[in-house]
C-alpha cells in the first residue's frame, strides 16, 4: 500500500466500520447486538490502524489533505475510546427507553469518522468535511428518541444553530481563500506570516475571525454557547456524552492544529489571538460558572460544566500560538482533554443510570439521598464531580494543574489568578450536587436505588478507575503525550 | 523503624479501606476497631518522641534538618514531584498532637454519633491521613495534595453530622479554604519555576526551593499568595469568618480536630514555608502580620466575651489564641518562635479539651446556651473540676501549659530587635489579650458552674450523670499533658531547638540587611560649616 493510503487508514477504517454497520443494520434488527458489534468494529477497524500507525511514529504525507501525525493519532485514539464507551452506555440506555434502533451504532461510528477527519485535517476543505460529517450525525443522533418532544427539540435547535455556524464558517473560508489563494493550512500560514500583507488585508483577518466563530460555536464558548444546555438536556444521555466529549475534543483538536500551524506563523499577531482566546476563555469560565449555579437539572448542569471546561481549554489553546509556550501547553491541553473524556463520560453515565424511563433529564432532587440508597454509585459520581471541580488525586486536578503551570511559567499571572478564582466558583455547583447526594434536605423524598445495568457498571468502573489513576500516576499518559507535535 | 512516618500516615487510610467492607449495622465493631486503629497509630508515633535523640543525631551527621527522612522518591516525573517525607522537631510535635487527638476524637464520638456511624469513622480515618500527610510532606506538590484532599473528609464530617446549619457551614469551610489554597498554588508554581532544571524538569522539593536565592520583589508577591492561603487556615483576622460557623456546626470530634490540628496547618505553613523560603518578604510583611495578629488576639477575645453559646465562645477564643501564636512567630526571636510552637500545641490541648468538655454536657442537655446552665458545679463536681483545669490552662495560669507559651511569646516580643517594627510597644497589647482571655473564660465558668440551679431540666438530666469512665479516660491525658508542659516544658522545648535555629539562620542575612539599612540612615546630621567635599568621588572598582 502506498503512503497515501497508510495515512488515511484510521479514518478509512472508522468510515468502513460505519458503512458496514449501516449495511448490517438492514439485516440484524436487534439494537443491542448492533451496539456490541459497533463497539467491536470501532475497536478493530478504527482502533487497530491507530495503534499500528502510532507504533510507526505516524504517517505524514506531503501535500495530503489529512495528516496522520502522532498528534492526530492521539486524538483518534480518544475518539475510539469515546465511541466504544458511548455504544456500551447506549446498550442499556435505549433498552430502558424502549427505543432501540439498529442504526445507532453506524451513526456513532460515522460521527467518530468526522471527528477523526477534523482532528487530522490540514486543509479547509477536509476540515469542513469532517465538521459536517460529525455534526450531521449528531443532528440525527440527538433526535434518536423520536417519540420524545425534548429529543426532537434538541435536534432541531442543534440543526438550525449548527447550520448558522456552518454558514459563518463557510463565509470565513471563502474570505480566506479569496485573500490568500489557498485552502491549505500551510498556505494560510504563509499569507498570515507576511505581516504587512496580513494587516493590510481586512478580508483575510475577517476570514480568520469568522472561522474562529465557527470553532467557538462547536466548543460552546461564550457567547456562542446557547445551544449546548438545551441540546445536551434533550438528547439521549449517551448521545449527550458523545457530543460533550467527542464533539468538543474534535473541535479542540482542530483549533489546536490551526493555532499551531497557522496562527503561530505571525509572532506579532499571535499575541492578539492569545488575548482574544484568553478574554473568551475567562468570560466563558465566569459566565458559565455563574449560570451553572442556578441550574436545577443534572444534564443542564453538566452542559454548563462542559462550557466552563471549554473555557479552560480556550485559555490553553490561545497560548499555542506563542512558540515558547506551545510545546508544554500542548501537553497540558492533551492531558486536560483525556481527563475530561473519562470524568465526563462517567458523569453522563451516572446521569443516564439515574434517569427514569419517561424523562430525558432529571432534576437534582432525583439525586437526593443517593448516598444512602446507592452508596457505590454515589461514591463514583462524587469522584467524577470532584474531578470536574479539580480536587487533587483526580485527573481533573492535574489537567488544570498542568494548564496553569504553563500559564504561570509564561508570566500570565493575572489570567492564572482569574482562572483559578473561576475554578473555585465552579467548585460550588459541583459541591451542590455532592450535597444533594449525601445531605438530603428533610423535605426531599429519598430516591429508590436506581438500577445500574452491567454495561453501564463496566463503563463506570473503567472511567472511575481512569479518573483516579490518571490523578495519582499521570506519568503513563504524560509519557504518551510528551513530544507530540504537528507534522 | 524505617518509613515510620509513612506507616503512621497511611495506617488510618488502610483501616478506612478495610472498614468499607464491614456491614454498616456492625456499629460496635466499627467504633471499637476505629478507636483501636487510632490508638495503634498513636502508639506507633511514640517512637518519634522516644527515639528522637538518636534520630536527630543521625540527621545531624547527615547534615540535614529532616529527621526520619524518607525519599525523595520520584513520583510524577513529568512534573518533578517526588514523594518526600520527613519531620523536624516542630512538625514531629504536631504529628504527635494529631495522633493523640485522633484517639480522643474517635473515643469521644462513641455516643455522640448515632447515625451513619460507618461513614463517620471512615471519614475520620481519612482525615487523619490527610493531616499527617500535610505535616510530613517535604515536597510542595505532595503537601498541596494532602492540604486539599483533607478538605473533603472535613466537609463530609461537618455536612452530615453537624448541627442545624451544617450545609452552609460545610460549603463555606470548603470554598473559603479552597480559594486560599488556589492562590497559594500560584505562589508554589512561581517558586517551582525558579528551581534549576534537573533532567529537564523543575522540582517541587522543599530542599531545592530552600536553596533558591529569590529577588525581594518576587518574594513579596509569593508571600502575598502564601499569606492568603495560610492566613485563611489559621485563621487570622479578617479571614476568620468561616471558623465560628464551622466550629459551631461540626460534631464534637470534628471541632476537636478542627481546632486541635487543622488550624495549626496555617501557622505550620508560615513556619515551614513562608518564613524560611521568603525571609526578605517576611521582614517586609512583618508589621502587617503582627498588627493583624494583635487585632485577632483582642478581637477574638472581645467577641468571645459576648457569646451566648459555649461552643461559639470557645471557637472565637481560637482566633485569639492563634493570633498569639502568629505574633510570637513573627517576633522572629528564638523565644517567640518556641513560644509560638508551644502555643500551637497548648491550643490543641486546651481548646481540644474545652470542645470535648462542651460536648460532654451537650450530650446530656442538648444545648450549649450558657444562660440555661448555672450551678452545674453542685450537680457534676468532677466535671466542674476538669473544666476548671482546662479553663485555667487556656487562660495561661502559671503551672499549666498555657502560661509557658504565652510568657515565651511576650518574652520574644520584649527582646525583638527594634529595627524590625516601627513601634515595639504595640506588642504589649498582646498582654491585654491574656487579660481578656481570663475574663471571658472565667465569666463563662462562673455563669455555668456557680450560683443556684435555675434550670429544672438540669437537675433532671444531669444529676447523678457525672463524667463516665470513658469521658474521664479521654480527658485525663489532656490534663496530664497540660500539667506536664506547665511544670516541666524543657523536653518539649528542647525538641524545637534545631528547627527554630534553622529558621533563624535563614532569616539572619535579611535581618542583617535591614539592620544595616536602618543604621545607615543619617541621624539628622548636625549643620556643619564645611561644604561637602567637592573632590570627585572615584567610581567604585568592579
PDB file of N, CA, C and O in Angstrom, chain B residues 8-67:
ATOM      1  N   UNK B   8       2.767   5.638  59.893  1.00  0.00           N
ATOM      2  CA  UNK B   8       1.807   6.368  60.718  1.00  0.00           C
ATOM      3  C   UNK B   8       0.753   7.043  59.843  1.00  0.00           C
ATOM      4  O   UNK B   8      -0.432   7.054  60.161  1.00  0.00           O
ATOM      5  N   UNK B   9       1.193   7.588  58.724  1.00  0.00           N
ATOM      6  CA  UNK B   9       0.267   8.348  57.886  1.00  0.00           C
ATOM      7  C   UNK B   9      -0.773   7.453  57.234  1.00  0.00           C
ATOM      8  O   UNK B   9      -1.942   7.814  57.161  1.00  0.00           O
ATOM      9  N   UNK B  10      -0.343   6.291  56.746  1.00  0.00           N
ATOM     10  CA  UNK B  10      -1.268   5.518  55.913  1.00  0.00           C
ATOM     11  C   UNK B  10      -2.057   4.459  56.658  1.00  0.00           C
ATOM     12  O   UNK B  10      -3.005   3.917  56.110  1.00  0.00           O
ATOM     13  N   UNK B  11      -1.671   4.164  57.892  1.00  0.00           N
ATOM     14  CA  UNK B  11      -2.460   3.172  58.635  1.00  0.00           C
ATOM     15  C   UNK B  11      -3.932   3.573  58.713  1.00  0.00           C
ATOM     16  O   UNK B  11      -4.819   2.754  58.438  1.00  0.00           O
ATOM     17  N   UNK B  12      -4.247   4.825  59.046  1.00  0.00           N
ATOM     18  CA  UNK B  12      -5.676   5.176  59.087  1.00  0.00           C
ATOM     19  C   UNK B  12      -6.372   4.983  57.742  1.00  0.00           C
ATOM     20  O   UNK B  12      -7.502   4.487  57.692  1.00  0.00           O
ATOM     21  N   UNK B  13      -5.683   5.332  56.660  1.00  0.00           N
ATOM     22  CA  UNK B  13      -6.305   5.184  55.339  1.00  0.00           C
ATOM     23  C   UNK B  13      -6.583   3.714  55.046  1.00  0.00           C
ATOM     24  O   UNK B  13      -7.649   3.334  54.549  1.00  0.00           O
ATOM     25  N   UNK B  14      -5.604   2.896  55.366  1.00  0.00           N
ATOM     26  CA  UNK B  14      -5.748   1.461  55.159  1.00  0.00           C
ATOM     27  C   UNK B  14      -6.943   0.931  55.957  1.00  0.00           C
ATOM     28  O   UNK B  14      -7.766   0.164  55.453  1.00  0.00           O
ATOM     29  N   UNK B  15      -7.010   1.378  57.222  1.00  0.00           N
ATOM     30  CA  UNK B  15      -8.108   0.929  58.071  1.00  0.00           C
ATOM     31  C   UNK B  15      -9.446   1.380  57.494  1.00  0.00           C
ATOM     32  O   UNK B  15     -10.423   0.627  57.505  1.00  0.00           O
ATOM     33  N   UNK B  16      -9.472   2.614  56.970  1.00  0.00           N
ATOM     34  CA  UNK B  16     -10.708   3.122  56.379  1.00  0.00           C
ATOM     35  C   UNK B  16     -11.145   2.211  55.241  1.00  0.00           C
ATOM     36  O   UNK B  16     -12.325   1.901  55.068  1.00  0.00           O
ATOM     37  N   UNK B  17     -10.166   1.773  54.456  1.00  0.00           N
ATOM     38  CA  UNK B  17     -10.477   0.912  53.328  1.00  0.00           C
ATOM     39  C   UNK B  17     -11.047  -0.419  53.802  1.00  0.00           C
ATOM     40  O   UNK B  17     -11.991  -0.948  53.220  1.00  0.00           O
ATOM     41  N   UNK B  18     -10.475  -0.947  54.879  1.00  0.00           N
ATOM     42  CA  UNK B  18     -10.978  -2.225  55.404  1.00  0.00           C
ATOM     43  C   UNK B  18     -12.397  -2.053  55.940  1.00  0.00           C
ATOM     44  O   UNK B  18     -13.276  -2.872  55.674  1.00  0.00           O
ATOM     45  N   UNK B  19     -12.603  -0.960  56.669  1.00  0.00           N
ATOM     46  CA  UNK B  19     -13.917  -0.756  57.284  1.00  0.00           C
ATOM     47  C   UNK B  19     -15.001  -0.582  56.223  1.00  0.00           C
ATOM     48  O   UNK B  19     -16.170  -0.894  56.447  1.00  0.00           O
ATOM     49  N   UNK B  20     -14.586  -0.143  55.050  1.00  0.00           N
ATOM     50  CA  UNK B  20     -15.534  -0.009  53.949  1.00  0.00           C
ATOM     51  C   UNK B  20     -16.291  -1.312  53.713  1.00  0.00           C
ATOM     52  O   UNK B  20     -17.444  -1.304  53.267  1.00  0.00           O
ATOM     53  N   UNK B  21     -15.648  -2.444  54.026  1.00  0.00           N
ATOM     54  CA  UNK B  21     -16.260  -3.725  53.730  1.00  0.00           C
ATOM     55  C   UNK B  21     -16.963  -4.353  54.939  1.00  0.00           C
ATOM     56  O   UNK B  21     -17.409  -5.482  54.869  1.00  0.00           O
ATOM     57  N   UNK B  22     -16.998  -3.592  56.030  1.00  0.00           N
ATOM     58  CA  UNK B  22     -17.718  -4.094  57.202  1.00  0.00           C
ATOM     59  C   UNK B  22     -19.183  -3.707  57.041  1.00  0.00           C
ATOM     60  O   UNK B  22     -19.483  -2.583  56.662  1.00  0.00           O
ATOM     61  N   UNK B  23     -20.097  -4.631  57.300  1.00  0.00           N
ATOM     62  CA  UNK B  23     -21.518  -4.261  57.176  1.00  0.00           C
ATOM     63  C   UNK B  23     -21.852  -3.095  58.097  1.00  0.00           C
ATOM     64  O   UNK B  23     -21.319  -3.011  59.207  1.00  0.00           O
ATOM     65  N   UNK B  24     -22.740  -2.221  57.640  1.00  0.00           N
ATOM     66  CA  UNK B  24     -22.868  -0.979  58.382  1.00  0.00           C
ATOM     67  C   UNK B  24     -23.682  -1.119  59.663  1.00  0.00           C
ATOM     68  O   UNK B  24     -23.657  -0.229  60.491  1.00  0.00           O
ATOM     69  N   UNK B  25     -24.354  -2.255  59.868  1.00  0.00           N
ATOM     70  CA  UNK B  25     -25.062  -2.384  61.135  1.00  0.00           C
ATOM     71  C   UNK B  25     -24.145  -2.875  62.251  1.00  0.00           C
ATOM     72  O   UNK B  25     -24.550  -2.934  63.403  1.00  0.00           O
ATOM     73  N   UNK B  26     -22.916  -3.216  61.930  1.00  0.00           N
ATOM     74  CA  UNK B  26     -21.957  -3.623  62.959  1.00  0.00           C
ATOM     75  C   UNK B  26     -21.335  -2.395  63.617  1.00  0.00           C
ATOM     76  O   UNK B  26     -20.113  -2.231  63.638  1.00  0.00           O
ATOM     77  N   UNK B  27     -22.185  -1.548  64.210  1.00  0.00           N
ATOM     78  CA  UNK B  27     -21.639  -0.262  64.654  1.00  0.00           C
ATOM     79  C   UNK B  27     -20.624  -0.438  65.773  1.00  0.00           C
ATOM     80  O   UNK B  27     -19.650   0.286  65.842  1.00  0.00           O
ATOM     81  N   UNK B  28     -20.871  -1.389  66.645  1.00  0.00           N
ATOM     82  CA  UNK B  28     -19.934  -1.569  67.760  1.00  0.00           C
ATOM     83  C   UNK B  28     -18.563  -1.935  67.247  1.00  0.00           C
ATOM     84  O   UNK B  28     -17.565  -1.342  67.626  1.00  0.00           O
ATOM     85  N   UNK B  29     -18.558  -2.921  66.367  1.00  0.00           N
ATOM     86  CA  UNK B  29     -17.285  -3.356  65.801  1.00  0.00           C
ATOM     87  C   UNK B  29     -16.576  -2.168  65.163  1.00  0.00           C
ATOM     88  O   UNK B  29     -15.377  -1.957  65.352  1.00  0.00           O
ATOM     89  N   UNK B  30     -17.349  -1.364  64.408  1.00  0.00           N
ATOM     90  CA  UNK B  30     -16.736  -0.255  63.691  1.00  0.00           C
ATOM     91  C   UNK B  30     -16.125   0.744  64.655  1.00  0.00           C
ATOM     92  O   UNK B  30     -14.969   1.143  64.519  1.00  0.00           O
ATOM     93  N   UNK B  31     -16.888   1.124  65.681  1.00  0.00           N
ATOM     94  CA  UNK B  31     -16.314   2.182  66.512  1.00  0.00           C
ATOM     95  C   UNK B  31     -15.183   1.689  67.387  1.00  0.00           C
ATOM     96  O   UNK B  31     -14.213   2.410  67.587  1.00  0.00           O
ATOM     97  N   UNK B  32     -15.275   0.441  67.850  1.00  0.00           N
ATOM     98  CA  UNK B  32     -14.156  -0.053  68.644  1.00  0.00           C
ATOM     99  C   UNK B  32     -12.909  -0.210  67.785  1.00  0.00           C
ATOM    100  O   UNK B  32     -11.815   0.168  68.187  1.00  0.00           O
ATOM    101  N   UNK B  33     -13.105  -0.770  66.603  1.00  0.00           N
ATOM    102  CA  UNK B  33     -11.904  -1.016  65.812  1.00  0.00           C
ATOM    103  C   UNK B  33     -11.287   0.302  65.332  1.00  0.00           C
ATOM    104  O   UNK B  33     -10.070   0.435  65.278  1.00  0.00           O
ATOM    105  N   UNK B  34     -12.144   1.283  65.002  1.00  0.00           N
ATOM    106  CA  UNK B  34     -11.583   2.564  64.589  1.00  0.00           C
ATOM    107  C   UNK B  34     -10.759   3.178  65.713  1.00  0.00           C
ATOM    108  O   UNK B  34      -9.636   3.634  65.509  1.00  0.00           O
ATOM    109  N   UNK B  35     -11.314   3.146  66.916  1.00  0.00           N
ATOM    110  CA  UNK B  35     -10.581   3.723  68.030  1.00  0.00           C
ATOM    111  C   UNK B  35      -9.291   2.957  68.265  1.00  0.00           C
ATOM    112  O   UNK B  35      -8.251   3.550  68.553  1.00  0.00           O
ATOM    113  N   UNK B  36      -9.373   1.630  68.099  1.00  0.00           N
ATOM    114  CA  UNK B  36      -8.155   0.835  68.257  1.00  0.00           C
ATOM    115  C   UNK B  36      -7.113   1.234  67.223  1.00  0.00           C
ATOM    116  O   UNK B  36      -5.920   1.324  67.530  1.00  0.00           O
ATOM    117  N   UNK B  37      -7.567   1.503  66.002  1.00  0.00           N
ATOM    118  CA  UNK B  37      -6.611   1.903  64.965  1.00  0.00           C
ATOM    119  C   UNK B  37      -5.973   3.232  65.332  1.00  0.00           C
ATOM    120  O   UNK B  37      -4.753   3.420  65.213  1.00  0.00           O
ATOM    121  N   UNK B  38      -6.774   4.166  65.812  1.00  0.00           N
ATOM    122  CA  UNK B  38      -6.210   5.454  66.211  1.00  0.00           C
ATOM    123  C   UNK B  38      -5.202   5.268  67.336  1.00  0.00           C
ATOM    124  O   UNK B  38      -4.147   5.908  67.355  1.00  0.00           O
ATOM    125  N   UNK B  39      -5.548   4.368  68.269  1.00  0.00           N
ATOM    126  CA  UNK B  39      -4.647   4.129  69.390  1.00  0.00           C
ATOM    127  C   UNK B  39      -3.346   3.521  68.879  1.00  0.00           C
ATOM    128  O   UNK B  39      -2.248   3.940  69.271  1.00  0.00           O
ATOM    129  N   UNK B  40      -3.476   2.565  67.990  1.00  0.00           N
ATOM    130  CA  UNK B  40      -2.289   1.939  67.407  1.00  0.00           C
ATOM    131  C   UNK B  40      -1.432   2.992  66.719  1.00  0.00           C
ATOM    132  O   UNK B  40      -0.203   3.019  66.858  1.00  0.00           O
ATOM    133  N   UNK B  41      -2.101   3.875  65.991  1.00  0.00           N
ATOM    134  CA  UNK B  41      -1.392   4.929  65.280  1.00  0.00           C
ATOM    135  C   UNK B  41      -0.625   5.805  66.267  1.00  0.00           C
ATOM    136  O   UNK B  41       0.523   6.181  66.033  1.00  0.00           O
ATOM    137  N   UNK B  42      -1.296   6.104  67.377  1.00  0.00           N
ATOM    138  CA  UNK B  42      -0.651   6.937  68.389  1.00  0.00           C
ATOM    139  C   UNK B  42       0.554   6.216  68.981  1.00  0.00           C
ATOM    140  O   UNK B  42       1.640   6.791  69.124  1.00  0.00           O
ATOM    141  N   UNK B  43       0.371   4.938  69.296  1.00  0.00           N
ATOM    142  CA  UNK B  43       1.473   4.187  69.887  1.00  0.00           C
ATOM    143  C   UNK B  43       2.646   4.110  68.919  1.00  0.00           C
ATOM    144  O   UNK B  43       3.802   4.229  69.309  1.00  0.00           O
ATOM    145  N   UNK B  44       2.311   3.951  67.627  1.00  0.00           N
ATOM    146  CA  UNK B  44       3.379   3.882  66.637  1.00  0.00           C
ATOM    147  C   UNK B  44       4.108   5.216  66.519  1.00  0.00           C
ATOM    148  O   UNK B  44       5.269   5.262  66.135  1.00  0.00           O
ATOM    149  N   UNK B  45       3.407   6.303  66.843  1.00  0.00           N
ATOM    150  CA  UNK B  45       4.061   7.599  66.709  1.00  0.00           C
ATOM    151  C   UNK B  45       4.924   7.916  67.924  1.00  0.00           C
ATOM    152  O   UNK B  45       5.728   8.835  67.884  1.00  0.00           O
ATOM    153  N   UNK B  46       4.752   7.167  69.003  1.00  0.00           N
ATOM    154  CA  UNK B  46       5.556   7.449  70.194  1.00  0.00           C
ATOM    155  C   UNK B  46       7.067   7.287  69.957  1.00  0.00           C
ATOM    156  O   UNK B  46       7.842   8.066  70.503  1.00  0.00           O
ATOM    157  N   UNK B  47       7.503   6.297  69.174  1.00  0.00           N
ATOM    158  CA  UNK B  47       8.946   6.219  68.910  1.00  0.00           C
ATOM    159  C   UNK B  47       9.519   7.521  68.340  1.00  0.00           C
ATOM    160  O   UNK B  47      10.712   7.771  68.494  1.00  0.00           O
ATOM    161  N   UNK B  48       8.688   8.322  67.696  1.00  0.00           N
ATOM    162  CA  UNK B  48       9.196   9.604  67.211  1.00  0.00           C
ATOM    163  C   UNK B  48       9.735  10.412  68.379  1.00  0.00           C
ATOM    164  O   UNK B  48      10.754  11.075  68.296  1.00  0.00           O
ATOM    165  N   UNK B  49       9.006  10.359  69.499  1.00  0.00           N
ATOM    166  CA  UNK B  49       9.396  11.128  70.673  1.00  0.00           C
ATOM    167  C   UNK B  49      10.571  10.466  71.382  1.00  0.00           C
ATOM    168  O   UNK B  49      11.584  11.099  71.653  1.00  0.00           O
ATOM    169  N   UNK B  50      10.423   9.152  71.635  1.00  0.00           N
ATOM    170  CA  UNK B  50      11.439   8.496  72.458  1.00  0.00           C
ATOM    171  C   UNK B  50      12.712   8.230  71.672  1.00  0.00           C
ATOM    172  O   UNK B  50      13.791   8.170  72.242  1.00  0.00           O
ATOM    173  N   UNK B  51      12.582   8.055  70.382  1.00  0.00           N
ATOM    174  CA  UNK B  51      13.787   7.806  69.606  1.00  0.00           C
ATOM    175  C   UNK B  51      14.370   9.083  69.011  1.00  0.00           C
ATOM    176  O   UNK B  51      15.198   9.028  68.097  1.00  0.00           O
ATOM    177  N   UNK B  52      13.887  10.226  69.496  1.00  0.00           N
ATOM    178  CA  UNK B  52      14.238  11.470  68.837  1.00  0.00           C
ATOM    179  C   UNK B  52      15.729  11.750  68.902  1.00  0.00           C
ATOM    180  O   UNK B  52      16.344  12.111  67.896  1.00  0.00           O
ATOM    181  N   UNK B  53      16.314  11.568  70.109  1.00  0.00           N
ATOM    182  CA  UNK B  53      17.712  11.936  70.278  1.00  0.00           C
ATOM    183  C   UNK B  53      18.597  11.220  69.268  1.00  0.00           C
ATOM    184  O   UNK B  53      19.404  11.846  68.568  1.00  0.00           O
ATOM    185  N   UNK B  54      18.368   9.930  69.156  1.00  0.00           N
ATOM    186  CA  UNK B  54      19.171   9.125  68.249  1.00  0.00           C
ATOM    187  C   UNK B  54      18.955   9.544  66.795  1.00  0.00           C
ATOM    188  O   UNK B  54      19.904   9.740  66.031  1.00  0.00           O
ATOM    189  N   UNK B  55      17.691   9.698  66.454  1.00  0.00           N
ATOM    190  CA  UNK B  55      17.360  10.048  65.066  1.00  0.00           C
ATOM    191  C   UNK B  55      17.907  11.428  64.722  1.00  0.00           C
ATOM    192  O   UNK B  55      18.410  11.663  63.615  1.00  0.00           O
ATOM    193  N   UNK B  56      17.824  12.324  65.685  1.00  0.00           N
ATOM    194  CA  UNK B  56      18.339  13.673  65.463  1.00  0.00           C
ATOM    195  C   UNK B  56      19.847  13.616  65.216  1.00  0.00           C
ATOM    196  O   UNK B  56      20.368  14.283  64.324  1.00  0.00           O
ATOM    197  N   UNK B  57      20.520  12.787  66.015  1.00  0.00           N
ATOM    198  CA  UNK B  57      21.963  12.665  65.850  1.00  0.00           C
ATOM    199  C   UNK B  57      22.293  12.131  64.462  1.00  0.00           C
ATOM    200  O   UNK B  57      23.226  12.612  63.801  1.00  0.00           O
ATOM    201  N   UNK B  58      21.494  11.164  64.024  1.00  0.00           N
ATOM    202  CA  UNK B  58      21.726  10.601  62.688  1.00  0.00           C
ATOM    203  C   UNK B  58      21.526  11.667  61.629  1.00  0.00           C
ATOM    204  O   UNK B  58      22.301  11.786  60.678  1.00  0.00           O
ATOM    205  N   UNK B  59      20.474  12.489  61.798  1.00  0.00           N
ATOM    206  CA  UNK B  59      20.221  13.546  60.835  1.00  0.00           C
ATOM    207  C   UNK B  59      21.341  14.574  60.867  1.00  0.00           C
ATOM    208  O   UNK B  59      21.769  15.081  59.828  1.00  0.00           O
ATOM    209  N   UNK B  60      21.847  14.857  62.062  1.00  0.00           N
ATOM    210  CA  UNK B  60      22.938  15.821  62.170  1.00  0.00           C
ATOM    211  C   UNK B  60      24.167  15.348  61.408  1.00  0.00           C
ATOM    212  O   UNK B  60      24.807  16.119  60.705  1.00  0.00           O
ATOM    213  N   UNK B  61      24.462  14.066  61.579  1.00  0.00           N
ATOM    214  CA  UNK B  61      25.664  13.581  60.907  1.00  0.00           C
ATOM    215  C   UNK B  61      25.448  13.554  59.403  1.00  0.00           C
ATOM    216  O   UNK B  61      26.406  13.573  58.646  1.00  0.00           O
ATOM    217  N   UNK B  62      24.201  13.506  58.973  1.00  0.00           N
ATOM    218  CA  UNK B  62      23.931  13.565  57.532  1.00  0.00           C
ATOM    219  C   UNK B  62      23.749  15.015  57.076  1.00  0.00           C
ATOM    220  O   UNK B  62      23.405  15.263  55.919  1.00  0.00           O
ATOM    221  N   UNK B  63      23.960  15.960  57.966  1.00  0.00           N
ATOM    222  CA  UNK B  63      23.830  17.387  57.656  1.00  0.00           C
ATOM    223  C   UNK B  63      22.489  17.741  57.057  1.00  0.00           C
ATOM    224  O   UNK B  63      22.396  18.385  56.026  1.00  0.00           O
ATOM    225  N   UNK B  64      21.457  17.269  57.699  1.00  0.00           N
ATOM    226  CA  UNK B  64      20.135  17.648  57.219  1.00  0.00           C
ATOM    227  C   UNK B  64      19.260  17.984  58.418  1.00  0.00           C
ATOM    228  O   UNK B  64      19.477  17.494  59.522  1.00  0.00           O
ATOM    229  N   UNK B  65      18.306  18.841  58.170  1.00  0.00           N
ATOM    230  CA  UNK B  65      17.375  19.216  59.229  1.00  0.00           C
ATOM    231  C   UNK B  65      16.338  18.119  59.433  1.00  0.00           C
ATOM    232  O   UNK B  65      15.756  17.985  60.500  1.00  0.00           O
ATOM    233  N   UNK B  66      16.087  17.360  58.365  1.00  0.00           N
ATOM    234  CA  UNK B  66      14.936  16.461  58.371  1.00  0.00           C
ATOM    235  C   UNK B  66      15.260  15.151  59.057  1.00  0.00           C
ATOM    236  O   UNK B  66      16.165  14.440  58.667  1.00  0.00           O
ATOM    237  N   UNK B  67      14.469  14.840  60.033  1.00  0.00           N
ATOM    238  CA  UNK B  67      14.645  13.610  60.791  1.00  0.00           C
ATOM    239  C   UNK B  67      13.641  12.588  60.252  1.00  0.00           C
ATOM    240  O   UNK B  67      12.582  12.970  59.750  1.00  0.00           O
TER     241      UNK B  67
END
